[in-house]
Short mmCIF file of C-alpha atoms in Angstrom, two decimals:
data_model
loop_
_atom_site.label_atom_id
_atom_site.label_comp_id
_atom_site.label_asym_id
_atom_site.label_seq_id
_atom_site.Cartn_x
_atom_site.Cartn_y
_atom_site.Cartn_z
CA MET A 3 0.00 0.03 0.19
CA ARG A 4 1.41 3.55 -0.71
CA ARG A 5 1.84 5.93 1.87
CA ALA A 6 -0.77 9.02 1.47
CA ILE A 7 0.20 12.39 0.40
CA PHE A 8 -0.56 14.88 3.39
CA LEU A 9 -1.07 18.00 1.47
CA GLY A 10 -1.41 20.17 4.59
CA GLN A 11 1.96 19.35 5.45
CA PHE A 12 3.80 19.46 1.92
CA TRP A 13 2.27 22.79 1.25
CA ALA A 14 3.86 23.97 4.86
CA ALA A 15 7.67 22.42 4.19
CA ASN A 16 7.54 23.69 0.70
CA ARG A 17 6.04 27.13 0.78
CA THR A 18 9.75 28.72 1.25
CA ALA A 19 10.97 26.64 -1.52
CA TYR A 20 8.40 27.95 -4.05
CA GLN A 21 8.97 31.58 -2.86
CA GLN A 22 12.37 31.14 -3.89
CA LEU A 23 11.39 29.33 -7.21
CA LYS A 24 9.20 32.35 -7.80
CA SER A 25 11.73 35.21 -7.42
CA ASP A 26 14.66 33.10 -9.28
CA SER A 27 12.50 33.34 -12.49
CA SER A 28 13.63 36.57 -13.60
CA ASP A 29 17.12 35.23 -13.57
CA THR A 30 16.59 31.81 -15.62
CA GLU A 31 13.64 31.42 -17.91
CA ARG A 32 12.28 27.98 -16.95
CA ASN A 33 9.20 25.79 -18.28
CA GLY A 34 5.88 25.01 -16.52
CA TYR A 35 7.80 22.34 -14.37
CA GLY A 36 10.78 24.72 -13.43
CA PHE A 37 13.46 23.24 -15.59
CA GLU A 38 15.74 25.41 -17.69
CA THR A 39 15.01 26.08 -20.98
CA SER A 40 16.31 28.12 -23.76
CA GLU A 41 13.45 28.16 -25.96
CA GLU A 42 9.36 28.24 -25.94
CA PRO A 43 7.97 25.27 -24.11
CA SER A 44 6.05 22.92 -26.44
CA ALA A 45 2.34 21.83 -25.60
CA SER A 46 3.27 18.28 -26.39
CA VAL A 47 6.05 18.38 -23.87
CA ALA A 48 4.63 20.08 -20.75
CA PRO A 49 1.45 21.75 -19.81
CA THR A 50 1.54 25.42 -20.61
CA SER A 51 -0.65 26.64 -17.62
CA VAL A 52 -2.00 25.59 -14.27
CA GLN A 53 -5.39 25.03 -16.24
CA ASP A 54 -3.69 22.43 -18.25
CA ARG A 55 -1.94 20.82 -15.09
CA TYR A 56 -5.44 20.68 -13.63
CA GLU A 57 -6.70 18.93 -16.73
CA LEU A 58 -3.90 16.54 -16.84
CA LEU A 59 -4.35 15.69 -13.12
CA GLU A 60 -8.06 14.88 -13.81
CA LEU A 61 -7.19 12.56 -16.75
CA ALA A 62 -4.62 10.73 -14.67
CA ALA A 63 -6.67 10.30 -11.87
CA SER A 64 -9.65 8.75 -13.74
CA ALA A 65 -7.09 6.38 -15.30
CA GLY A 66 -5.84 5.40 -11.72
CA LYS A 67 -2.19 6.47 -12.66
CA LEU A 68 -1.52 7.24 -8.95
CA ALA A 69 2.14 7.99 -9.25
CA GLU A 70 1.47 10.71 -12.03
CA VAL A 71 -1.52 12.11 -9.84
CA GLU A 72 1.11 12.46 -6.95
CA ARG A 73 3.63 14.27 -9.24
CA LEU A 74 1.36 16.46 -10.62
CA VAL A 75 0.08 17.50 -7.33
CA LYS A 76 3.53 18.28 -6.06
CA ASP A 77 4.19 20.21 -8.81
CA LEU A 78 1.00 22.16 -8.65
CA MET A 79 1.78 23.31 -4.93
CA LEU A 80 5.44 23.64 -5.60
CA LYS A 81 6.22 25.10 -8.63
CA ASP A 82 2.59 26.77 -9.35
CA GLY A 83 1.76 27.70 -5.43
CA GLU A 84 -1.44 25.93 -5.33
CA ARG A 85 -2.50 25.43 -1.88
CA PRO A 86 -4.44 22.29 -0.74
CA ASN A 87 -7.87 22.31 -2.14
CA LEU A 88 -10.76 20.44 -3.07
CA LYS A 89 -9.46 19.54 -6.68
CA LEU A 90 -6.20 18.36 -5.49
CA TYR A 91 -7.95 15.98 -2.85
CA THR A 92 -10.47 14.72 -5.15
CA ALA A 93 -7.62 13.47 -7.71
CA LEU A 94 -5.79 11.97 -5.05
CA ILE A 95 -9.26 10.04 -4.00
CA LYS A 96 -9.86 9.36 -7.48
CA ALA A 97 -6.46 7.98 -8.10
CA ASN A 98 -6.75 5.28 -5.71
CA VAL A 99 -9.11 3.20 -7.83
CA SER A 100 -5.84 1.96 -9.23
CA ALA A 101 -6.25 -2.01 -8.24
CA GLU A 102 -2.57 -2.36 -7.53
CA ASN A 103 -1.31 0.78 -5.49
CA GLY A 104 -4.76 2.07 -4.30
CA SER A 105 -6.50 1.54 -0.95
CA ALA A 106 -9.15 2.20 0.99
CA GLU A 107 -6.92 3.31 4.07
CA VAL A 108 -5.38 5.91 1.82
CA VAL A 109 -9.01 7.44 1.05
CA ALA A 110 -9.93 7.35 4.91
CA SER A 111 -6.66 9.31 5.34
CA ILE A 112 -7.45 11.80 2.92
CA ARG A 113 -10.78 12.18 4.13
CA ARG A 114 -9.83 12.99 7.85
CA GLU A 115 -7.10 15.32 6.24
CA MET A 116 -9.95 17.10 4.70
CA GLU A 117 -11.86 17.28 7.85
CA GLU A 118 -9.08 18.62 9.60
CA ALA A 119 -8.42 21.35 6.92
CA LYS A 120 -12.07 21.89 6.84
CA ILE A 121 -12.35 21.42 3.20
CA SER A 122 -15.72 20.07 2.76
CA PRO A 123 -16.32 17.29 -0.13
CA ASP A 124 -18.51 17.83 -3.12
CA SER A 125 -20.59 15.36 -5.07
CA GLY A 126 -17.79 14.36 -7.04
CA THR A 127 -15.49 13.85 -4.24
CA TYR A 128 -18.05 11.66 -2.64
CA HIS A 129 -18.37 9.77 -5.97
CA ALA A 130 -14.72 9.40 -6.40
CA MET A 131 -14.77 7.75 -2.84
CA LEU A 132 -17.28 5.23 -3.56
CA LYS A 133 -15.86 4.39 -6.85
CA THR A 134 -12.39 3.63 -5.11
CA LEU A 135 -14.46 1.80 -2.60
CA ALA A 136 -15.76 -0.45 -5.41
CA ILE A 137 -12.28 -1.64 -6.03
CA HIS A 138 -11.19 -1.64 -2.38
CA PRO A 139 -14.21 -2.39 -0.73
CA ASP A 140 -14.59 -1.40 3.22
CA PHE A 141 -17.96 -1.71 4.63
CA GLN A 142 -17.61 0.83 7.37
CA LEU A 143 -16.00 3.42 5.43
CA ARG A 144 -18.53 3.21 2.84
CA ASN A 145 -21.54 3.45 5.45
CA GLN A 146 -19.97 6.49 6.85
CA ILE A 147 -19.73 8.05 3.31
CA LEU A 148 -23.46 7.47 2.57
CA GLN A 149 -24.43 8.38 5.92
CA GLU A 150 -22.64 11.79 5.46
CA MET A 151 -24.03 12.07 1.75
CA ARG A 152 -27.70 11.77 2.79
CA HIS A 153 -27.16 14.16 5.76
CA HIS A 154 -25.48 16.90 3.38
CA TRP A 155 -28.64 16.07 0.50
CA VAL A 156 -26.11 14.50 -1.89
CA GLU A 157 -27.76 11.90 -4.00
CA LEU A 158 -26.29 8.92 -5.63
CA THR A 159 -25.73 9.14 -9.29
CA ALA A 160 -26.45 6.40 -11.64
CA GLU A 161 -22.72 5.63 -11.67
CA GLY A 162 -22.77 5.90 -7.65
CA TRP A 163 -25.58 3.31 -7.45
CA CYS A 164 -23.37 0.93 -9.49
CA ASP A 165 -20.38 1.67 -7.56
CA VAL A 166 -22.19 0.82 -4.29
CA THR A 167 -23.67 -2.24 -5.85
CA ILE A 168 -20.43 -3.67 -6.86
CA SER A 169 -18.90 -2.86 -3.76
CA LEU A 170 -21.52 -5.21 -1.92
CA LEU A 171 -21.30 -8.12 -4.47
CA ARG A 172 -17.25 -8.07 -3.80
CA GLU A 173 -17.97 -8.19 -0.15
CA GLN A 174 -20.31 -11.32 -0.99
CA ASN A 175 -23.27 -9.34 0.82
CA ILE A 176 -25.31 -10.91 -2.30
CA GLU A 177 -29.15 -10.20 -0.44
CA LEU A 178 -27.87 -6.43 -0.33
CA ALA A 179 -26.54 -6.32 -3.89
CA LEU A 180 -29.33 -7.88 -5.24
CA GLN A 181 -31.76 -5.59 -3.77
CA ASN A 182 -29.63 -2.63 -4.98
CA LEU A 183 -29.68 -4.20 -8.77
CA ASP A 184 -33.56 -4.17 -8.48
CA HIS A 185 -33.58 -0.68 -7.33
CA ILE A 186 -31.59 0.35 -10.09
CA ILE A 187 -33.73 -1.59 -12.58
CA GLN A 188 -36.59 -0.21 -11.11
CA GLU A 189 -35.39 3.36 -11.48
CA GLU A 190 -34.58 2.83 -15.05
CA ILE A 191 -31.03 3.52 -14.45
CA ALA A 192 -28.89 1.95 -17.22
CA VAL A 193 -27.04 -1.22 -15.75
CA PRO A 194 -23.78 -1.60 -17.54
CA ASN A 195 -22.88 -5.01 -18.93
CA TRP A 196 -20.01 -5.44 -16.67
CA LEU A 197 -22.24 -4.70 -13.80
CA TYR A 198 -24.42 -7.72 -14.72
CA ASP A 199 -21.26 -10.08 -15.89
CA SER A 200 -19.87 -9.31 -12.21
CA PHE A 201 -23.33 -10.32 -10.74
CA ILE A 202 -23.35 -13.72 -12.75
CA TYR A 203 -19.34 -14.63 -12.15
CA THR A 204 -19.71 -13.86 -8.43
CA LEU A 205 -23.10 -15.82 -8.10
CA LEU A 206 -21.98 -18.71 -10.08
CA GLU A 207 -18.54 -19.05 -7.90
CA LEU A 208 -21.09 -19.41 -5.00
CA GLU A 209 -22.96 -22.18 -6.93
CA GLU A 210 -26.41 -19.77 -6.80
CA VAL A 211 -27.15 -20.99 -9.93
CA ASN A 212 -30.99 -20.10 -9.96
CA GLU A 213 -29.77 -16.27 -9.10
CA ALA A 214 -27.23 -16.29 -11.82
CA MET A 215 -29.73 -17.86 -14.27
CA GLY A 216 -32.56 -15.69 -13.25
CA ILE A 217 -30.14 -12.38 -14.10
CA ILE A 218 -29.10 -13.94 -17.57
CA ARG A 219 -32.79 -14.80 -18.48
CA ASN A 220 -34.30 -11.22 -17.77
CA ARG A 221 -31.41 -9.63 -18.91
CA SER A 222 -31.18 -11.80 -22.49
CA THR A 223 -34.92 -11.04 -22.77
CA ASP A 224 -34.35 -7.61 -22.97
CA SER A 225 -31.20 -7.37 -24.60
CA PRO A 226 -29.54 -10.72 -25.66
CA LYS A 227 -26.12 -9.38 -26.89
CA SER A 228 -25.44 -7.87 -23.20
CA ILE A 229 -24.95 -11.11 -21.73
CA SER A 230 -21.15 -11.88 -22.59
CA ALA A 231 -20.23 -15.24 -24.34
CA THR A 232 -17.90 -15.96 -21.26
CA ALA A 233 -21.09 -15.89 -18.71
CA TRP A 234 -22.94 -18.10 -20.71
CA PHE A 235 -20.17 -20.65 -21.14
CA GLN A 236 -19.49 -20.39 -17.26
CA LEU A 237 -23.14 -20.74 -16.62
CA LEU A 238 -23.12 -23.77 -18.33
CA ALA A 239 -20.11 -25.17 -17.02
CA VAL A 240 -21.15 -24.34 -13.14
CA ALA A 241 -24.87 -25.83 -13.68
CA SER A 242 -23.61 -29.08 -15.15
CA GLN A 243 -21.22 -29.46 -12.94
CA ALA A 244 -23.59 -28.95 -9.65
CA LEU A 245 -26.36 -31.48 -11.79
CA HIS A 246 -28.69 -28.28 -12.22
CA LEU A 247 -31.00 -29.70 -14.90
CA GLU A 248 -32.97 -26.23 -15.33
CA GLY A 249 -29.66 -24.09 -15.80
CA THR A 250 -28.45 -26.69 -18.14
CA ASN A 251 -31.40 -27.17 -20.24
CA TYR A 252 -31.58 -23.15 -20.37
CA VAL A 253 -28.08 -22.76 -21.58
CA TRP A 254 -28.53 -25.67 -23.87
CA ARG A 255 -31.32 -24.79 -25.85
CA SER A 256 -30.91 -21.23 -26.24
CA ARG A 257 -27.28 -21.20 -26.89
CA VAL A 258 -25.77 -24.63 -27.84
CA LYS A 259 -28.52 -25.51 -29.94
CA ALA A 260 -28.39 -22.15 -31.63
CA GLY A 261 -24.96 -22.55 -32.44
CA PHE A 262 -23.31 -19.80 -30.11
CA LEU A 263 -21.51 -21.99 -27.62
CA ILE A 264 -19.52 -25.16 -28.36
CA PRO A 265 -19.38 -27.05 -24.91
CA THR A 266 -15.74 -28.55 -24.19
CA ASP A 267 -15.83 -32.47 -23.88
CA GLY A 268 -15.56 -32.52 -19.89
CA MET A 269 -18.65 -30.31 -20.18
CA CYS A 270 -20.50 -32.64 -22.28
CA LEU A 271 -19.75 -35.57 -19.71
CA ASN A 272 -21.38 -33.08 -17.12
CA ILE A 273 -24.09 -32.46 -19.16
CA LEU A 274 -24.61 -36.22 -19.74
CA ASP A 275 -24.42 -36.66 -15.79
CA THR A 276 -26.87 -34.11 -15.49
CA ALA A 277 -29.60 -35.62 -17.68
CA ALA A 278 -28.98 -39.16 -16.31
CA ARG A 279 -29.53 -37.71 -12.70
CA HIS A 280 -33.06 -36.41 -13.74
CA GLY A 281 -34.05 -38.73 -16.61
CA ASP A 282 -33.92 -36.19 -19.41
CA GLN A 283 -33.93 -38.13 -22.57
CA ASP A 284 -33.95 -35.42 -24.79
CA LEU A 285 -30.93 -33.62 -23.21
CA ALA A 286 -29.24 -36.81 -23.14
CA THR A 287 -29.67 -37.67 -26.73
CA ASP A 288 -28.30 -34.10 -27.94
CA VAL A 289 -25.40 -34.76 -25.84
CA ILE A 290 -24.69 -38.18 -27.02
CA GLU A 291 -25.09 -36.75 -30.73
CA MET A 292 -22.54 -34.15 -30.44
CA ILE A 293 -19.99 -36.66 -28.49
CA ARG A 294 -20.34 -38.98 -31.40
CA SER A 295 -20.02 -36.13 -34.02
CA ARG A 296 -16.62 -35.54 -32.27
CA GLU A 297 -15.55 -39.11 -32.74
CA MET A 298 -15.30 -39.61 -29.25
CA SER A 299 -15.35 -43.22 -28.27
CA LEU A 300 -18.09 -43.98 -25.82
CA THR A 301 -16.67 -45.60 -22.64
CA THR A 302 -17.97 -47.77 -20.07
CA ASP A 303 -19.04 -44.64 -17.88
CA LEU A 304 -20.57 -43.03 -21.09
CA TYR A 305 -23.03 -46.13 -21.56
CA GLU A 306 -24.12 -46.27 -18.17
CA THR A 307 -24.70 -42.53 -17.74
CA LEU A 308 -27.11 -43.04 -20.71
CA ILE A 309 -28.90 -45.97 -19.15
CA GLU A 310 -29.47 -44.27 -16.12
CA THR A 311 -31.10 -41.60 -18.24
CA TYR A 312 -33.54 -43.73 -19.65
CA ALA A 313 -34.17 -45.79 -16.74
CA LYS A 314 -34.96 -42.87 -14.63
CA SER A 315 -37.36 -41.42 -17.31
CA GLY A 316 -39.16 -44.60 -17.08
CA ASP A 317 -37.78 -45.95 -20.58
CA ILE A 318 -36.59 -49.50 -20.17
CA GLU A 319 -36.81 -50.35 -23.83
CA LYS A 320 -34.05 -47.75 -24.55
CA ALA A 321 -32.09 -48.58 -21.38
CA LEU A 322 -31.98 -52.36 -22.53
CA ALA A 323 -30.88 -51.16 -26.05
CA VAL A 324 -28.23 -49.09 -24.85
CA LEU A 325 -26.95 -51.81 -22.64
CA CYS A 326 -27.17 -54.18 -25.60
CA GLU A 327 -25.53 -51.62 -27.86
CA MET A 328 -22.37 -51.13 -25.24
CA SER A 329 -22.02 -54.90 -25.31
CA ASP A 330 -21.89 -55.24 -29.13
CA ASN A 331 -19.06 -52.29 -29.07
CA GLY A 332 -16.84 -54.23 -26.87
CA GLY A 333 -18.02 -52.83 -23.24
CA ASN A 334 -18.49 -55.66 -20.63
CA PRO A 335 -21.97 -54.53 -18.95
CA GLY A 336 -21.89 -55.93 -15.26
CA GLN A 337 -24.28 -55.90 -12.43
CA MET A 338 -23.19 -52.19 -11.87
CA SER A 339 -24.12 -51.36 -15.02
CA THR A 340 -28.20 -52.51 -14.51
CA VAL A 341 -28.50 -50.96 -10.97
CA PRO A 342 -30.79 -48.07 -12.61
CA ILE A 343 -32.88 -50.59 -14.50
CA SER A 344 -33.39 -52.64 -11.67
CA GLU A 345 -34.25 -49.50 -9.56
CA ALA A 346 -36.85 -48.53 -12.19
CA LEU A 347 -38.06 -51.89 -12.42
CA GLY A 348 -38.87 -51.88 -8.95
CA GLN A 349 -41.37 -49.09 -9.10
CA ASP A 350 -43.93 -50.67 -10.93
CA PRO A 351 -44.87 -54.34 -10.56
CA GLU A 352 -45.92 -54.19 -14.06
CA ARG A 353 -42.60 -53.21 -15.33
CA PRO A 354 -40.84 -56.42 -15.00
CA LEU A 355 -43.16 -58.34 -17.42
CA ALA A 356 -42.72 -55.49 -20.19
CA ALA A 357 -38.91 -55.52 -19.80
CA PHE A 358 -39.35 -59.35 -20.39
CA GLU A 359 -40.83 -58.39 -23.56
CA HIS A 360 -38.59 -55.80 -24.49
CA LEU A 361 -35.74 -58.30 -24.27
CA ARG A 362 -37.41 -60.86 -25.86
CA LYS A 363 -37.50 -58.26 -29.00
CA LEU A 364 -33.87 -57.43 -28.82
CA ARG A 365 -33.10 -61.14 -28.51
CA ASP A 366 -34.94 -61.67 -31.61
CA ALA A 367 -33.41 -58.89 -33.55
CA ARG A 368 -29.74 -59.58 -32.50
CA SER A 369 -29.99 -63.18 -31.53
CA VAL A 370 -27.60 -62.64 -28.37
CA VAL A 371 -28.60 -60.27 -25.57
CA PRO A 372 -25.78 -59.46 -22.52
CA SER A 373 -25.84 -61.87 -19.45
CA ALA A 374 -26.36 -58.66 -17.39
CA ALA A 375 -29.78 -57.56 -18.93
CA ILE A 376 -31.20 -61.15 -18.23
CA ALA A 377 -29.76 -61.36 -14.48
CA CYS A 378 -31.40 -57.78 -14.00
CA ILE A 379 -35.06 -58.79 -15.55
CA ILE A 380 -34.64 -62.26 -13.43
CA ASP A 381 -34.10 -60.00 -10.43
CA SER A 382 -36.82 -58.04 -11.06
CA PHE A 383 -39.15 -60.77 -11.17
CA LEU A 384 -37.71 -62.64 -8.20
CA ASN A 385 -38.05 -59.09 -6.18
CA ILE A 386 -42.19 -59.38 -6.71
CA GLU A 387 -41.94 -63.22 -5.84
CA ASP A 388 -42.46 -64.54 -9.28
CA LEU A 389 -40.29 -67.34 -9.49
CA ASP A 390 -41.90 -69.06 -12.33
CA THR A 391 -41.79 -65.85 -14.84
CA ALA A 392 -37.94 -65.75 -13.55
CA LEU A 393 -37.47 -69.40 -14.25
CA ASP A 394 -39.57 -69.02 -17.70
CA CYS A 395 -36.91 -65.96 -18.40
CA TYR A 396 -33.79 -68.14 -17.70
CA LYS A 397 -35.08 -70.97 -19.70
CA LEU A 398 -35.81 -68.41 -22.74
CA PHE A 399 -32.68 -66.86 -22.95
CA TYR A 400 -30.16 -69.28 -21.74
CA THR A 401 -31.25 -72.88 -22.52
CA LYS A 402 -31.01 -71.46 -26.46
CA SER A 403 -28.21 -69.17 -26.19
CA SER A 404 -24.57 -69.79 -26.52
CA SER A 405 -24.06 -67.22 -23.58
CA LYS A 406 -23.49 -69.13 -20.18
CA PRO A 407 -25.07 -67.37 -16.91
CA GLU A 408 -22.84 -66.37 -14.14
CA VAL A 409 -22.92 -67.86 -10.96
CA GLY A 410 -25.09 -64.69 -9.39
CA VAL A 411 -27.98 -65.40 -11.93
CA PHE A 412 -28.10 -69.26 -10.25
CA ASN A 413 -27.45 -67.47 -6.67
CA ALA A 414 -30.50 -65.05 -7.33
CA LEU A 415 -33.06 -67.91 -8.74
CA ILE A 416 -31.76 -70.11 -5.72
CA LYS A 417 -32.92 -67.58 -3.21
CA GLY A 418 -36.25 -67.07 -5.09
CA CYS A 419 -36.68 -71.15 -4.40
CA ARG A 420 -35.74 -70.59 -0.73
CA ILE A 421 -38.47 -67.89 -0.35
CA SER A 422 -41.02 -69.81 -2.39
CA GLY A 423 -40.10 -73.33 -0.75
CA ARG A 424 -39.41 -75.05 -4.27
CA LYS A 425 -36.78 -77.75 -3.30
CA ASP A 426 -37.38 -78.93 -6.79
CA ILE A 427 -36.52 -76.01 -8.90
CA ALA A 428 -33.33 -75.44 -6.62
CA PHE A 429 -32.43 -79.10 -7.45
CA PHE A 430 -32.97 -78.39 -11.30
CA LEU A 431 -31.06 -75.38 -10.99
CA ALA A 432 -27.80 -77.26 -9.42
CA SER A 433 -27.98 -79.60 -12.30
CA GLU A 434 -27.50 -76.83 -14.54
CA MET A 435 -24.97 -75.44 -12.93
CA VAL A 436 -23.15 -79.08 -13.26
CA GLU A 437 -24.09 -79.52 -16.92
CA LEU A 438 -23.18 -75.96 -17.92
CA GLY A 439 -20.11 -76.11 -15.98
CA VAL A 440 -20.89 -73.13 -13.88
CA GLU A 441 -18.87 -72.99 -10.80
CA PRO A 442 -20.89 -72.75 -7.52
CA ASP A 443 -19.54 -70.23 -4.70
CA SER A 444 -20.02 -69.97 -0.92
CA ILE A 445 -23.47 -68.04 -1.41
CA THR A 446 -24.91 -70.89 -3.79
CA TYR A 447 -23.81 -73.35 -0.97
CA ASP A 448 -25.53 -71.68 1.53
CA ARG A 449 -28.82 -71.11 -0.25
CA LEU A 450 -29.04 -74.51 -1.51
CA VAL A 451 -28.44 -75.59 2.30
CA LEU A 452 -31.53 -72.98 3.56
CA VAL A 453 -33.59 -74.28 0.72
CA CYS A 454 -33.48 -78.02 1.90
CA ALA A 455 -33.47 -77.08 5.67
CA LYS A 456 -36.50 -75.02 4.90
CA CYS A 457 -38.44 -77.89 3.38
CA PRO A 458 -37.98 -80.82 6.00
CA ASP A 459 -40.86 -82.78 4.99
CA GLU A 460 -39.96 -83.42 1.54
CA VAL A 461 -38.38 -86.44 0.34
CA GLY A 462 -34.81 -86.42 1.57
CA GLY A 463 -35.79 -84.08 4.38
CA TYR A 464 -33.17 -81.92 5.62
CA ASP A 465 -30.38 -84.74 5.23
CA ASP A 466 -30.36 -82.97 1.56
CA ALA A 467 -29.12 -79.67 3.47
CA PHE A 468 -26.37 -81.72 5.40
CA ARG A 469 -25.02 -83.32 2.14
CA TYR A 470 -24.95 -79.70 0.89
CA PHE A 471 -23.21 -78.42 4.10
CA ASP A 472 -20.80 -81.27 4.14
CA GLU A 473 -19.66 -80.76 0.27
CA MET A 474 -19.46 -76.74 1.31
CA LYS A 475 -17.03 -77.43 4.28
CA ARG A 476 -14.93 -79.95 2.33
CA ARG A 477 -14.65 -77.05 -0.69
CA GLY A 478 -13.13 -74.70 1.86
CA PHE A 479 -16.26 -72.46 2.42
CA VAL A 480 -17.36 -71.22 5.71
CA PRO A 481 -21.17 -71.37 6.13
CA ARG A 482 -23.10 -67.99 7.08
CA ASN A 483 -24.12 -67.43 11.03
CA GLY A 484 -27.91 -67.90 9.54
CA THR A 485 -27.22 -71.10 7.76
CA TYR A 486 -25.53 -72.69 11.27
CA LEU A 487 -28.63 -71.21 13.11
CA GLN A 488 -31.18 -73.03 10.62
CA LEU A 489 -29.48 -76.45 10.73
CA LEU A 490 -29.46 -76.37 14.57
CA GLN A 491 -33.01 -75.39 14.63
CA ASN A 492 -33.86 -78.17 12.37
CA CYS A 493 -31.59 -80.69 14.57
CA ALA A 494 -33.32 -79.48 18.04
CA GLN A 495 -36.57 -79.91 16.46
CA ALA A 496 -36.12 -83.37 15.20
CA GLN A 497 -33.78 -84.38 18.08
CA ASP A 498 -31.13 -84.76 15.97
CA SER A 499 -27.45 -85.66 17.71
CA ARG A 500 -25.92 -83.76 14.65
CA PHE A 501 -26.89 -80.69 16.71
CA TRP A 502 -23.99 -81.08 19.20
CA MET A 503 -21.72 -81.45 16.35
CA LEU A 504 -22.91 -78.04 15.14
CA LEU A 505 -22.79 -76.50 18.36
CA GLU A 506 -19.33 -77.22 18.83
CA GLU A 507 -18.50 -75.90 15.45
CA VAL A 508 -20.09 -72.88 16.15
CA GLU A 509 -18.48 -72.33 19.49
CA ALA A 510 -14.96 -72.94 18.34
CA SER A 511 -15.45 -70.39 15.30
CA GLY A 512 -16.14 -67.75 17.98
CA MET A 513 -19.62 -67.03 16.31
CA LYS A 514 -22.20 -65.00 18.64
CA ILE A 515 -25.13 -67.20 19.24
CA ASP A 516 -25.59 -66.55 22.92
CA LYS A 517 -29.00 -65.25 22.90
CA TYR A 518 -30.29 -68.35 20.64
CA LYS A 519 -28.00 -71.07 22.69
CA ASP A 520 -30.43 -71.57 25.68
CA GLY A 521 -33.53 -72.14 23.46
CA LEU A 522 -31.82 -74.07 21.27
CA VAL A 523 -30.23 -76.26 23.68
CA ASN A 524 -33.48 -76.79 25.90
CA ALA A 525 -35.31 -77.70 22.60
CA MET A 526 -32.71 -80.60 21.96
CA THR A 527 -32.64 -82.01 25.54
CA ALA A 528 -36.57 -81.58 26.16
CA LYS A 529 -36.83 -85.65 25.37
CA PRO A 530 -34.89 -88.43 26.46
CA GLY A 531 -33.24 -89.08 22.91
CA GLY A 532 -31.66 -85.52 22.87
CA THR A 533 -29.48 -85.89 25.71
CA ASN A 534 -25.70 -85.03 24.98
CA LYS A 535 -24.27 -88.55 25.16
CA SER A 536 -20.69 -86.62 25.60
CA LYS A 537 -21.42 -85.22 29.06
#
């Protein structure tokens, strides 16, 4: 920060020097700056009068040339004998609009010196202060100046209103700044384009997309060219990154589709994410067309985003078509790719059957559909406990297809068998796995054990459960807590001595079954046949 010039002190210290210069003028001819010259001064070299120097002072002050203003002020006082006055003070204040060298503290110092010198500011001086504070905001000083202006009945000019408003905006006092902007518009004061842009940039920096969009929408209606291309670009960038659909759509429709704005590749991805989040098919389709026109390769993320868009809008047919396209183009859709479709199918119990028919048509048209799509449809039927249709789906798409179902498909179907109590279908699925060479995992065994354990009255009883249980352990899989508890309950109810073996395994593994143990042991020992022979 530059040190403030105190004109009163400067004049007192240099008054004698001025008088000496004046007395020497008869001996040596000098130009306007006191330098010796042998010829008439040229107007292009230096000002020829005090009035010229004041005019130069005003130009330098308006341009924020603080060093030049300070030099001219010193010359006017030292060489022309000008005493501290309102023009000099106003020029020094106005020059502090310099972003690099000016400061609110200097303005405050000059203001105090004027008070001590009993030099009253006029409207120009007050507005010079406000303009400086628009560059170097100072809430308290600005309020003091505005209060003093009201006391002296000095009204704010149109430019003054803009300066106060931009000060509030730079202080991020958004509410008051917007109130001021409304007042300016209501008073039919011409709002400079830079002020609109400043509002837009500040609001977008704070992610106030609705407010920024409101300003752009109102202004562009009156004068579309008054909003800079950079402001439009920034609105699209921030709105799409914030997944703000209204803002993104507004810029897309009014600027991008009209050819006035070209989003970057990164922005296109954000816009597609926004469309997906809100299920806006039209926007997503437009963005994909733009991406394809740029010969950008559609990655797995892009495909999944597009799938999410169609699924959220309820268009399951297009979501499944994109899933198939993803597979055709070398993508490997998995369970995560179909999550949006699964969520959409779960919102309406009639959707799974419609999706089944859509997938059937896709299969007829292309012969092969991704396994992830089939698994998704099967899951949707199981979620509404329609095991029969889920099994029909499996048979339609897998028994006559070269694609092999993953173990997750069988696990889901076997879970459906457990819920529905269909041990026969579970056995069919187990045989299918063997025939197709699909390796079971721990979940497969767990669910087969539970299916058999929950159907103790069928042929084989829960002995089948123990056969799968033993095979599971031989393969190195660890049964889950619920599986152990189910078998313990079965053994206790049937007074099966294998209960004690299971209990020892549970306790050795550190499994927490304390709240069940007493009840299970009591049930097991309720009859003489259930006595623990090892005791």
